[in-house]
Short mmCIF file of C-alpha atoms in Angstrom, two decimals:
data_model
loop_
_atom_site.label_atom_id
_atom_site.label_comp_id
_atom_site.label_asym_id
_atom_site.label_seq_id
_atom_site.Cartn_x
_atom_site.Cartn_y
_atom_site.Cartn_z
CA UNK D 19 -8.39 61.39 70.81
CA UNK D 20 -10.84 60.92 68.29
CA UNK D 21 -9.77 62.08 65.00
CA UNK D 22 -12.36 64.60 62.59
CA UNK D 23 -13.21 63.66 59.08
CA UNK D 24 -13.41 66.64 56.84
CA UNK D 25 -14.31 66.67 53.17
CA UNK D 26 -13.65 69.79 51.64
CA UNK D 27 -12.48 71.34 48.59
CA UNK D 28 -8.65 72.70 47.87
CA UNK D 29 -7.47 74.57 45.05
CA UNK D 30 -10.45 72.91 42.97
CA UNK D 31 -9.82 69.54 43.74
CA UNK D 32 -11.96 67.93 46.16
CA UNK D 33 -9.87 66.63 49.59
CA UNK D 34 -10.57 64.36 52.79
CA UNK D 35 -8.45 64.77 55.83
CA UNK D 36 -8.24 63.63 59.30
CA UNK D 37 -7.75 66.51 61.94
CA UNK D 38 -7.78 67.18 65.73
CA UNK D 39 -11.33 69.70 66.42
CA UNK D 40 -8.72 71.96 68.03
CA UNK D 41 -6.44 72.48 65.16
CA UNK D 42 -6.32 75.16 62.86
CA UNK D 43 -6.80 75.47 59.16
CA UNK D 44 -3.28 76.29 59.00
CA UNK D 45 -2.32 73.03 60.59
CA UNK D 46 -4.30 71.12 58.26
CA UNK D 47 -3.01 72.85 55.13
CA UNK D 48 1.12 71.98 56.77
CA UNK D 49 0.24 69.05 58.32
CA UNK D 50 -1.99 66.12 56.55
CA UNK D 51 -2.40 68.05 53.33
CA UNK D 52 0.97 68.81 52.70
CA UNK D 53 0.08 72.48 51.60
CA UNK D 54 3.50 74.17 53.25
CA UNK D 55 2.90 77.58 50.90
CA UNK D 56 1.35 78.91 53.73
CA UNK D 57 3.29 80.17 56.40
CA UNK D 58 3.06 80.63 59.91
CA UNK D 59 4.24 84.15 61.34
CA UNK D 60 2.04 85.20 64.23
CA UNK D 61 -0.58 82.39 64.78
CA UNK D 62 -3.43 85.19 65.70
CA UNK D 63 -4.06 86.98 62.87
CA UNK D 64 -2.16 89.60 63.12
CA UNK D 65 0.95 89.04 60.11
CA UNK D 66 -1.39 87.32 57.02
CA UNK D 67 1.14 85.39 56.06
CA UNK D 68 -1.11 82.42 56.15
CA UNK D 69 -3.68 83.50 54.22
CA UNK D 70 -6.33 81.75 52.13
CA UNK D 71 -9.82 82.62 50.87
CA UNK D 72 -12.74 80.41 51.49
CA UNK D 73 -15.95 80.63 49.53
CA UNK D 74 -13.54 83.45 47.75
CA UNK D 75 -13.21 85.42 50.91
CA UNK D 76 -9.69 86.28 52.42
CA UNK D 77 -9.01 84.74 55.58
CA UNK D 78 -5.82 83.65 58.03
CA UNK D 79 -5.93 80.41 57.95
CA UNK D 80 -4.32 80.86 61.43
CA UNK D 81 -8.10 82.17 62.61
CA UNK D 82 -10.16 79.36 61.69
CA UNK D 83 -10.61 75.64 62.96
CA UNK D 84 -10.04 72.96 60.20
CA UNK D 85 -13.15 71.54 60.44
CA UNK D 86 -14.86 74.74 59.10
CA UNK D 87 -13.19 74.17 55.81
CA UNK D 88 -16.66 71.41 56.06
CA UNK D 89 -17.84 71.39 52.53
CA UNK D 90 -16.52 74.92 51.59
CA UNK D 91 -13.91 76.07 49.06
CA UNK D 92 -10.48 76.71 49.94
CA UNK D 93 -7.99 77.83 47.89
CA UNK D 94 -4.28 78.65 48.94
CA UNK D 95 -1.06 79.95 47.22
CA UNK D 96 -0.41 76.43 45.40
CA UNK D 97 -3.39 77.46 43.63
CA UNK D 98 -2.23 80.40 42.20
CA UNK D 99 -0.29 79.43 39.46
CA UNK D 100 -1.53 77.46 36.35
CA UNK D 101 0.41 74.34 36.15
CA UNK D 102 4.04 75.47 35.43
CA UNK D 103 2.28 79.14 34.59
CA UNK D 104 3.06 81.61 37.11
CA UNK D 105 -0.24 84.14 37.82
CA UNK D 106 0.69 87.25 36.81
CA UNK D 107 0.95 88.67 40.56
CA UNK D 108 3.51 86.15 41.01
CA UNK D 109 5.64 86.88 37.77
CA UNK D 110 5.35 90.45 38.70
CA UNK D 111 6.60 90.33 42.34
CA UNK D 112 10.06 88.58 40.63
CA UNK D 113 10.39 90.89 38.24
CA UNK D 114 10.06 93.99 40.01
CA UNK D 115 11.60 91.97 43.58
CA UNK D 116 8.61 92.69 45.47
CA UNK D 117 10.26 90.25 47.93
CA UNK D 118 13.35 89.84 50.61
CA UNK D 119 13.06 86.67 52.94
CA UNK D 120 9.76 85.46 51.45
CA UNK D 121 7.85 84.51 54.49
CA UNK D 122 5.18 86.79 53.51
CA UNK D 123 5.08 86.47 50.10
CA UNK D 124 2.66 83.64 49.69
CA UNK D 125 0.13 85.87 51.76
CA UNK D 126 0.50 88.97 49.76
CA UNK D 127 -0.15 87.21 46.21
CA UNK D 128 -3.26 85.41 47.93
CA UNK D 129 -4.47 89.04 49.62
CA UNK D 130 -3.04 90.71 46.37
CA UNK D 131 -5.45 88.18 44.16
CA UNK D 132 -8.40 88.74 46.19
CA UNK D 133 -7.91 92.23 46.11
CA UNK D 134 -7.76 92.23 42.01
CA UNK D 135 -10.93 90.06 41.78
CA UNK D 136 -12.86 92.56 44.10
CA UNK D 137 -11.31 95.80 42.87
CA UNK D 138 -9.18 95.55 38.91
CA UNK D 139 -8.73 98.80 39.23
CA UNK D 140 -7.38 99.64 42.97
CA UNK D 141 -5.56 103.27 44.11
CA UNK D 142 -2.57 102.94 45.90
CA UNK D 143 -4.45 104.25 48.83
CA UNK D 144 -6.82 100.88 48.21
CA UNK D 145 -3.71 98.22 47.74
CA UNK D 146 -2.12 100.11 51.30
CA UNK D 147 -4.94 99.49 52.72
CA UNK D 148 -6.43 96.30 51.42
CA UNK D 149 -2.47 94.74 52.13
CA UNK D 150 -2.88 96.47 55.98
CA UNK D 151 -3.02 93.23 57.49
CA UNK D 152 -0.01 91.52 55.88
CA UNK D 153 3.35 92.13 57.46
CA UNK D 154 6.53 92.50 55.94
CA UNK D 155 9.92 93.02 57.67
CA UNK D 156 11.96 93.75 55.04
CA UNK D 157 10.55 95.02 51.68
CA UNK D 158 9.61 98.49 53.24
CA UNK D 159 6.68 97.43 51.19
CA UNK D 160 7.13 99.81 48.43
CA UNK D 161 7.95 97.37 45.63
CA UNK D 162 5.04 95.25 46.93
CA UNK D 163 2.60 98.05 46.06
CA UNK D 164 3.98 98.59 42.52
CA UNK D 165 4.13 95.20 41.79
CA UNK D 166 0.11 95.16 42.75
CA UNK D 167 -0.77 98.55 41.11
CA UNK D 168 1.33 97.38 37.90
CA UNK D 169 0.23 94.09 37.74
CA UNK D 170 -3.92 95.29 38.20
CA UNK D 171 -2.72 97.63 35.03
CA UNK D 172 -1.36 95.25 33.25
CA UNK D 173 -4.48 92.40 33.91
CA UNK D 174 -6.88 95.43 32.56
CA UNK D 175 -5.14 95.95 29.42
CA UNK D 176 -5.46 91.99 28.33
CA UNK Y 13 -5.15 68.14 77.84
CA UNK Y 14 -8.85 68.03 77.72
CA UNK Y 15 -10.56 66.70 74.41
CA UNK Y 16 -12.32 69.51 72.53
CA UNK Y 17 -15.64 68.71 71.06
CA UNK Y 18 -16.92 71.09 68.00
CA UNK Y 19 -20.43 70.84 66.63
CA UNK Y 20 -21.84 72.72 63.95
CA UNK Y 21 -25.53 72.61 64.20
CA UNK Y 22 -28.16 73.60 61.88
CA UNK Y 23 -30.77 74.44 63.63
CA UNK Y 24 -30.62 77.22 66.64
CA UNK Y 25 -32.88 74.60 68.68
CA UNK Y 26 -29.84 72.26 68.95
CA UNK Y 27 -27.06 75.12 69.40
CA UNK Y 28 -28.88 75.85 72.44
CA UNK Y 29 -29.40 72.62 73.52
CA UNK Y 30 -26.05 71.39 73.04
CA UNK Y 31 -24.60 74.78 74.74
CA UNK Y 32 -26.71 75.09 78.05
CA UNK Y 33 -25.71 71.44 78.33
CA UNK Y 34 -22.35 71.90 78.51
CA UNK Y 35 -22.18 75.08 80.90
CA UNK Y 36 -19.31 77.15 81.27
CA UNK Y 37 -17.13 74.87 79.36
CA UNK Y 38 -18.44 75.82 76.03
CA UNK Y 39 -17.59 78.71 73.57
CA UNK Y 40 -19.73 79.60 70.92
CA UNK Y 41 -18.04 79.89 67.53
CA UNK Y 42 -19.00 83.04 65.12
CA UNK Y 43 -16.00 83.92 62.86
CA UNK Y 44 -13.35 83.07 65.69
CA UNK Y 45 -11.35 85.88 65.21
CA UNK Y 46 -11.11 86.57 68.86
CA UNK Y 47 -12.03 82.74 70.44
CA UNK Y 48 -9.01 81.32 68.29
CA UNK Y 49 -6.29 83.81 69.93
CA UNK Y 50 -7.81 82.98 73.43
CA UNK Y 51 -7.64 78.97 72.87
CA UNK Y 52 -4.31 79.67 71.60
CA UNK Y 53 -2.88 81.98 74.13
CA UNK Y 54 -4.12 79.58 76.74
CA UNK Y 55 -6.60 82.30 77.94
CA UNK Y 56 -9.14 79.47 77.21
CA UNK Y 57 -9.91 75.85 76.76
CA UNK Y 58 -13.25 74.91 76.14
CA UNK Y 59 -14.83 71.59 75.95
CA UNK Y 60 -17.22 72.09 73.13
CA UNK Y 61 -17.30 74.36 70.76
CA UNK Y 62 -20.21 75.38 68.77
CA UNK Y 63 -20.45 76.61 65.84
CA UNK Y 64 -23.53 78.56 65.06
CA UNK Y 65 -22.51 79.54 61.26
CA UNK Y 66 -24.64 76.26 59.42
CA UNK Y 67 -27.67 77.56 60.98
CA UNK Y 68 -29.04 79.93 58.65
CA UNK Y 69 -30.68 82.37 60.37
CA UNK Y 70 -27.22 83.06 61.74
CA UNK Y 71 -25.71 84.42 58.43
CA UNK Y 72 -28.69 85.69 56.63
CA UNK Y 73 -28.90 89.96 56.12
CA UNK Y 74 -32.43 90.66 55.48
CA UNK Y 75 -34.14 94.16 54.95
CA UNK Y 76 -37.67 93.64 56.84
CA UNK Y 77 -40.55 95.34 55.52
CA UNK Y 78 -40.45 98.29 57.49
CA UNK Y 79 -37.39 99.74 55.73
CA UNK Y 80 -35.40 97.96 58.65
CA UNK Y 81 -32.73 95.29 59.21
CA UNK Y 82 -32.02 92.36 60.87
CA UNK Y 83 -28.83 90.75 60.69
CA UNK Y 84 -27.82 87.16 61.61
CA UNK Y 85 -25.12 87.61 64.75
CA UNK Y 86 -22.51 85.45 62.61
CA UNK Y 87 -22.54 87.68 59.62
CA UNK Y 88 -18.87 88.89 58.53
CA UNK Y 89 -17.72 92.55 57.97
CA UNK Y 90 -17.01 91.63 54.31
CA UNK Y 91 -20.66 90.01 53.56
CA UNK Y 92 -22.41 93.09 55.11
CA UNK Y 93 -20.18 95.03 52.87
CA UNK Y 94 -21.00 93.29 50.05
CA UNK Y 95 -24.93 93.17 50.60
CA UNK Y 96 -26.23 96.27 48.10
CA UNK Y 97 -28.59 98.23 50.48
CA UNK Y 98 -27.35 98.12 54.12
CA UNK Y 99 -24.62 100.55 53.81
CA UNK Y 100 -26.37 102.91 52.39
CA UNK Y 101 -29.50 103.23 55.08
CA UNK Y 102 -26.50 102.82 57.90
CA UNK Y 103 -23.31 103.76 56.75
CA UNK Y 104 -21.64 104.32 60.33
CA UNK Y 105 -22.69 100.88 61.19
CA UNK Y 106 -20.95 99.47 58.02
CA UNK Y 107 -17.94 101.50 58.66
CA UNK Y 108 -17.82 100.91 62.35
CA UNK Y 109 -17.80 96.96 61.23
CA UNK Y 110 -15.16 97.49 59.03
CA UNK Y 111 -12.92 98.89 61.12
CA UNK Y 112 -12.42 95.67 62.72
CA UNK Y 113 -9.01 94.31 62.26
CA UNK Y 114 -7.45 93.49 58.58
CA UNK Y 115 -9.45 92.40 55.55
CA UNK Y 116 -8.74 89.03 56.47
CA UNK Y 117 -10.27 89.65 59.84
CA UNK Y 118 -12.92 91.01 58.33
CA UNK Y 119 -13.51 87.79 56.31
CA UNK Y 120 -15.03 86.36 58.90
CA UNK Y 121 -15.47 88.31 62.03
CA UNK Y 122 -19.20 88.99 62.99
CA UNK Y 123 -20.61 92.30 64.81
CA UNK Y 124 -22.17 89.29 66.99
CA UNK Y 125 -19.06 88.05 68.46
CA UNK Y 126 -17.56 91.75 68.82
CA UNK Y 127 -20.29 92.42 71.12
CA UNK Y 128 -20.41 89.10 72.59
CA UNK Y 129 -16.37 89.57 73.29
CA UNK Y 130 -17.52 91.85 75.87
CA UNK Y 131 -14.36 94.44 74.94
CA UNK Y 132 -15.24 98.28 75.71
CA UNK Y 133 -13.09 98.91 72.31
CA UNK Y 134 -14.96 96.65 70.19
CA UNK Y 135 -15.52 99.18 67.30
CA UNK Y 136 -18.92 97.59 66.05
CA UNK Y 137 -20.37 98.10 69.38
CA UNK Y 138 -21.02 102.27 69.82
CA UNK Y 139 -21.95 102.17 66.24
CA UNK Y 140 -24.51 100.02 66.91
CA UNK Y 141 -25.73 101.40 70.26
CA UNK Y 142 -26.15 104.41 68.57
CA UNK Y 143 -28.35 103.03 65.53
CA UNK Y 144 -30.51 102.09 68.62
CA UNK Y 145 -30.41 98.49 67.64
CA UNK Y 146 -32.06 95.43 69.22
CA UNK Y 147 -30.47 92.08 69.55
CA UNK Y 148 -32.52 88.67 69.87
CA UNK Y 149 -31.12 86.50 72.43
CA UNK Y 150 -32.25 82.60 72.63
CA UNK Y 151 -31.81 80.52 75.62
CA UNK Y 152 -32.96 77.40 77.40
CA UNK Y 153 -35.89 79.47 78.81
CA UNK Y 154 -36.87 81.01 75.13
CA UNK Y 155 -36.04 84.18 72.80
CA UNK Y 156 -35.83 87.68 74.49
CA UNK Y 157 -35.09 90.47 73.11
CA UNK Y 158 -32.38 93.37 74.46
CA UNK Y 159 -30.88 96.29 73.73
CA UNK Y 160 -27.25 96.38 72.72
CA UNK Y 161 -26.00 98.87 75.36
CA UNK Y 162 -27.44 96.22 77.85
CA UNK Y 163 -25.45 93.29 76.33
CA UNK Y 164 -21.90 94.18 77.90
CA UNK Y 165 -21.67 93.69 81.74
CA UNK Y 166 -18.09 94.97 81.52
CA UNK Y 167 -14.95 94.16 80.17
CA UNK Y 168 -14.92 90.62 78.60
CA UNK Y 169 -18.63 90.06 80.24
CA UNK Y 170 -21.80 90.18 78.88
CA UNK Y 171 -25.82 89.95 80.81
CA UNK Y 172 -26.49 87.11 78.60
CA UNK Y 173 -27.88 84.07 80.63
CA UNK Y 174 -26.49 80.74 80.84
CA UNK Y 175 -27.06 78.65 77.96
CA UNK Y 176 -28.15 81.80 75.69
CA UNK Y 177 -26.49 82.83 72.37
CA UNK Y 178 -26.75 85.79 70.52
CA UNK Y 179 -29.04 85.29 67.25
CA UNK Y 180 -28.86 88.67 65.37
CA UNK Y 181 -29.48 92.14 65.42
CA UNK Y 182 -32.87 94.32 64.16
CA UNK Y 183 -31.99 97.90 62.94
CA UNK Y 184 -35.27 100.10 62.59
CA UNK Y 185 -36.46 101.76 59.84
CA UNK Y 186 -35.11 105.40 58.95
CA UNK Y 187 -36.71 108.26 58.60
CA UNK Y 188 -36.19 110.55 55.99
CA UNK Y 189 -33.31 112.95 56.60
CA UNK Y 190 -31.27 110.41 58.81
CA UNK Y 191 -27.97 108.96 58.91
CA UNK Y 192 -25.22 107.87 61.22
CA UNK Y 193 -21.36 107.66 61.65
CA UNK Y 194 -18.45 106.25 63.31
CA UNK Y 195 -15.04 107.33 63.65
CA UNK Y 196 -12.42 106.07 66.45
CA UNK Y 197 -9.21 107.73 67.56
CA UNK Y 198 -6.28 105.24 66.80
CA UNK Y 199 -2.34 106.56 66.75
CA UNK Y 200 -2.09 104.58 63.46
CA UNK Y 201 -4.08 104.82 60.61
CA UNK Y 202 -4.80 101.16 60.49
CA UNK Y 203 -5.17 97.99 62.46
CA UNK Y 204 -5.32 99.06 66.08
CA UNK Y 205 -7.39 99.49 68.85
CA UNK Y 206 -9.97 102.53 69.28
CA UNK Y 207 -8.23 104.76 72.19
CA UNK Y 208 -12.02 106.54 72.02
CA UNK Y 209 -15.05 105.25 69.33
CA UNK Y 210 -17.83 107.65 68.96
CA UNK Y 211 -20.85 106.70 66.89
CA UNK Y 212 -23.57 109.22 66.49
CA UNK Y 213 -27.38 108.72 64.25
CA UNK Y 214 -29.35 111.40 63.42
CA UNK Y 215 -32.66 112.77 61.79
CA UNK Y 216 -32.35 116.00 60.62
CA UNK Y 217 -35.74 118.07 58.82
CA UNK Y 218 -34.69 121.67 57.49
CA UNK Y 219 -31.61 121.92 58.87
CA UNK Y 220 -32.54 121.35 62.51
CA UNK Y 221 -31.66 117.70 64.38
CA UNK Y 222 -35.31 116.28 65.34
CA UNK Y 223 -33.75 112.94 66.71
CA UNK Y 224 -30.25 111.90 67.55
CA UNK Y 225 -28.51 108.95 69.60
CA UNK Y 226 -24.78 109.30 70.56
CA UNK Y 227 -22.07 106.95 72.13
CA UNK Y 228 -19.11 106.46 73.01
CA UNK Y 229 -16.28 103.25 73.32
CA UNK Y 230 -13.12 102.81 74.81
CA UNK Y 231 -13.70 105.15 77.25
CA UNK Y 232 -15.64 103.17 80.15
CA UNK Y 233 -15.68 99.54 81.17
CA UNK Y 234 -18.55 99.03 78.66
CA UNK Y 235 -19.93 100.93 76.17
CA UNK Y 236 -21.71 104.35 76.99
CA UNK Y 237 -24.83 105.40 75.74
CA UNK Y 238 -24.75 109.56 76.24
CA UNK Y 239 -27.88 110.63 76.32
CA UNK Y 240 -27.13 114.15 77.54
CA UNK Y 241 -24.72 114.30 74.10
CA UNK Y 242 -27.95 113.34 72.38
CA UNK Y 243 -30.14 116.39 74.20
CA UNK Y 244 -27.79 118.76 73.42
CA UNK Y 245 -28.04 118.08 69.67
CA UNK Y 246 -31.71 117.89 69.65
CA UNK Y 247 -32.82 120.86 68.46
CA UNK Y 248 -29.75 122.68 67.23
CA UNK Y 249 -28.82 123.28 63.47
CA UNK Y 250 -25.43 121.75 65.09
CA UNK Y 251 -23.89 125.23 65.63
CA UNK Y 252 -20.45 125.50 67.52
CA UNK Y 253 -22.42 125.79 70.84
CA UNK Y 254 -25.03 122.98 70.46
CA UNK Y 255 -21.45 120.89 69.66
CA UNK Y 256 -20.06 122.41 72.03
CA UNK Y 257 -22.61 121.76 74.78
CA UNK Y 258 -22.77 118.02 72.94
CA UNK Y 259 -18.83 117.20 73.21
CA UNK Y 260 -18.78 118.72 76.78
CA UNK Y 261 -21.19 116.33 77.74
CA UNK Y 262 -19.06 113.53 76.15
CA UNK Y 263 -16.46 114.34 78.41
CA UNK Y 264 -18.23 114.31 81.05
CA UNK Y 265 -19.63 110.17 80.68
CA UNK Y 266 -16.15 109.16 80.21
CA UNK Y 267 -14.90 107.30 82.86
CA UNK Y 268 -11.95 105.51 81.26
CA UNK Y 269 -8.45 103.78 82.30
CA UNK Y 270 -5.24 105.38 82.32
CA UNK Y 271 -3.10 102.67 80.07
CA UNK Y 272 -0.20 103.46 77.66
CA UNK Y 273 -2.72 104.40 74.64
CA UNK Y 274 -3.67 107.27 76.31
CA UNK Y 275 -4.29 108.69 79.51
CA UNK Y 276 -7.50 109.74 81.14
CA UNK Y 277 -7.00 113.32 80.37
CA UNK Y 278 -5.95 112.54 76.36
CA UNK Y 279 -9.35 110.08 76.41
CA UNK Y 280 -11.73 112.65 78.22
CA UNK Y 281 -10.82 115.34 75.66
CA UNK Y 282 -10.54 113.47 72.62
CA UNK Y 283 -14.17 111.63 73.36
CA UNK Y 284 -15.26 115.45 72.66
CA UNK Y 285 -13.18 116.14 70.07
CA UNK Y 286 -14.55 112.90 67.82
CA UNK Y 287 -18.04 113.89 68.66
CA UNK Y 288 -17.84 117.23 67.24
CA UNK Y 289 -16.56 115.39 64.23
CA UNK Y 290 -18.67 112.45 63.91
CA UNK Y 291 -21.55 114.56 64.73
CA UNK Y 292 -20.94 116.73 61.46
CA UNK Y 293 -20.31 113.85 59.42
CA UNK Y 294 -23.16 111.89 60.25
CA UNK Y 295 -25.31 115.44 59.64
CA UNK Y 296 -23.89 115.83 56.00
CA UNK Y 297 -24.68 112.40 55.01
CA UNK Y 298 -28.23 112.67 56.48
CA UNK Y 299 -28.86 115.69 54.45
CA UNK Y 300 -27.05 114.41 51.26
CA UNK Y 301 -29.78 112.22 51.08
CA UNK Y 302 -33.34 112.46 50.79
#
């Protein structure tokens, strides 16, 4: 089967990979590109815990083709953190254990970060809502939320 | 396992080219929200896909100079949020959109494919009926134009033609005193399916309605268009019984299935119940503004 060329841009850098047209971006990012922070849960959208923004929107990488990532900006969890710098979401959710298992975690700090760019200054009501379409099975999500809410608090006051 | 082709055209002239020449085997490709859990489910496996999103008449939101809209049929929940004036001339529309699955759905979902999907849930789709929008069609034989209650043919079918694609749709201009809403009946308060979707627009001019359109989802193998809902309304300062007379006539279009979400007799009821609301809502915001 003949093989796609994409060139596209990841975490900032730019990157060339070889897919099938019927894979996802999901396989791309665990397969060629060696990107394994996002993980697969559901495979139709449904658990987030594969997301990624393009062009700075929030996406499941499960729900789009890798070829679409043609010439457009991705940017996963590996992209999170500066060098050996964790991003505050991430520093947060340790401190405060906004995490059990960890499958989803690398979807709620991308959803979480997206969230903060749009919105700085989110209600709970806004971080329940915007984190809707990330599942967790064992958090109860509670120390998710305060992580988010103290975290956007704490990014205001620098 | 048959190869899969994907091209992303940029012009529409190619899209429909390459798509009536590859018949039923293609799928067009909007945000994929719904085409990517069919190819993966095995519901579907296309030949070709094409992807209509580097054409740019496909994405772009434009407010025409008649106070109206058109919007590309690829456009994602999240850009038409972000675009400054839309939601304000059609809120219901915007909310309707954004109803649709997660944020991340919303990322890239399109009020094009939700209609082209052909489901009678699709939450986009009553809002839109009841804006009274038009949608642009292009095929092999040309560009036609429709109107979105003719697009479904029932449940995961539309009337398009062979080798035709969706382009966009055109919202008219408002008149003073109008607005619109959208509110579905889901047992959650997030993510999930409408059980009933009522969208309602509506002029109103001291205190009276002088124009309204009202529909329903979820309740009928395709989206309804109630026009006796709509009578009823015209006219009344939306007292209890012009709501009344409005929500009975709800009830009486709905023709719906009997499914674990809720039975006929919960759907029937509640399509009245959401009309009364949506109704109000949609009358408050039209006299909020100017």
């Amino acid at each position: 089967m003949a093989k796609v060329h994409v060139t596209t841009s990841i975490n900032g850098e730019p990157m060339e990979f070889l897919c099938e047209p019927s894979d996802t971006m999901l396989d791309a990012l665990r397969g060629p590109l060696a990107l394994t922070g996002s993980k697969e849960g559901c495979a139709s959208g449904d658990c987030g815990a594969c997301s990624i923004t393009i062009d700075d929107r929030l996406v499941c990488s499960c729900l789009m083709l890798a070829v679409e990532s043609e010439g457009h900006e991705i940017r996963t969890i590996e992209g999170l953190a500066q060098g050996d710098r964790l991003h505050p979401l991430q520093q947060k959710f340790l401190e405060m254990a906004a995490l059990q298992c960890g499958i989803c975690t690398s979807g709620m700090l991308v959803a979480s970060d997206a969230l903060l760019k749009k919105n700085p200054d989110p209600t709970e009501e806004e971080v329940r809502f915007w984190l809707a379409g990330n599942l967790c099975r064992c958090t109860g999500y509670d120390k998710i939320v305060r992580a988010v809410m103290e975290t956007a608090a704490e990014m205001r006051a620098q | 396992m048959t190869e899969l082709r994907y091209l992303a055209p940029g012009t529409l002239d190619e899209a429909v080219g390459a798509f009536a020449k590859a018949g039923s085997a293609a799928r067009i490709l909007a945000g994929g929200t719904d085409l990517l859990v069919q190819m993966r489910s095995g519901a579907l496996k296309p030949g070709l896909i094409v992807d209509i999103k580097n054409i740019p008449e496909m994405t772009a939101i434009e407010q025409t100079a008649d106070g109206g809209f058109r919007i590309g049929a690829a456009v994602s929940g999240m850009a038409l949020a972000e675009q400054k004036t839309f939601g304000k001339v059609w809120p219901g529309v915007l909310e309707a959109v954004n109803l649709i699955g997660s944020k991340q759905v919303q990322g890239r979902a399109s009020a094009g494919g939700n209609l082209c999907n052909g489901s009678p849930a699709g939450d986009s789709v009553p809002a839109m009926v009841a804006a009274g929008a038009i949608v642009t069609v292009q095929g092999p034989d040309g560009r036609r134009e429709m109107k979105v209650e003719d697009v479904p043919a029932g449940p995961g079918r539309t009337n398009l033609k062979p080798g035709e694609i969706l382009v966009g749709f055109t919202l008219p201009p408002r008149p003073p005193g109008s607005s619109d809403a959208y509110l579905r009946m889901i047992p959650r308060t997030e993510m999930d399916i409408a059980v009933v979707g009522c969208g309602v627009s509506l002029t109103m001019k001291d205190g009276t309605v002088i124009a309204a359109r009202v529909s329903l989802g979820a309740v009928a193998p395709t989206v309804l268009l109630v026009e006796d809902a709509a009578k009823a309304l015209i006219g009344s300062k939306l007292d209890d019984a012009a709501l009344a007379k409005a929500a009975a006539a709800c009830s009486a279009a709905c023709r719906p299935i009997d499914d674990k979400r809720g039975t006929i007799a919960y759907r029937t009821k509640v399509a009245g119940v959401l009309l009364k609301r949506t109704a109000v809502i949609a009358a408050q915001r039209a006299t909020q503004k100017n």
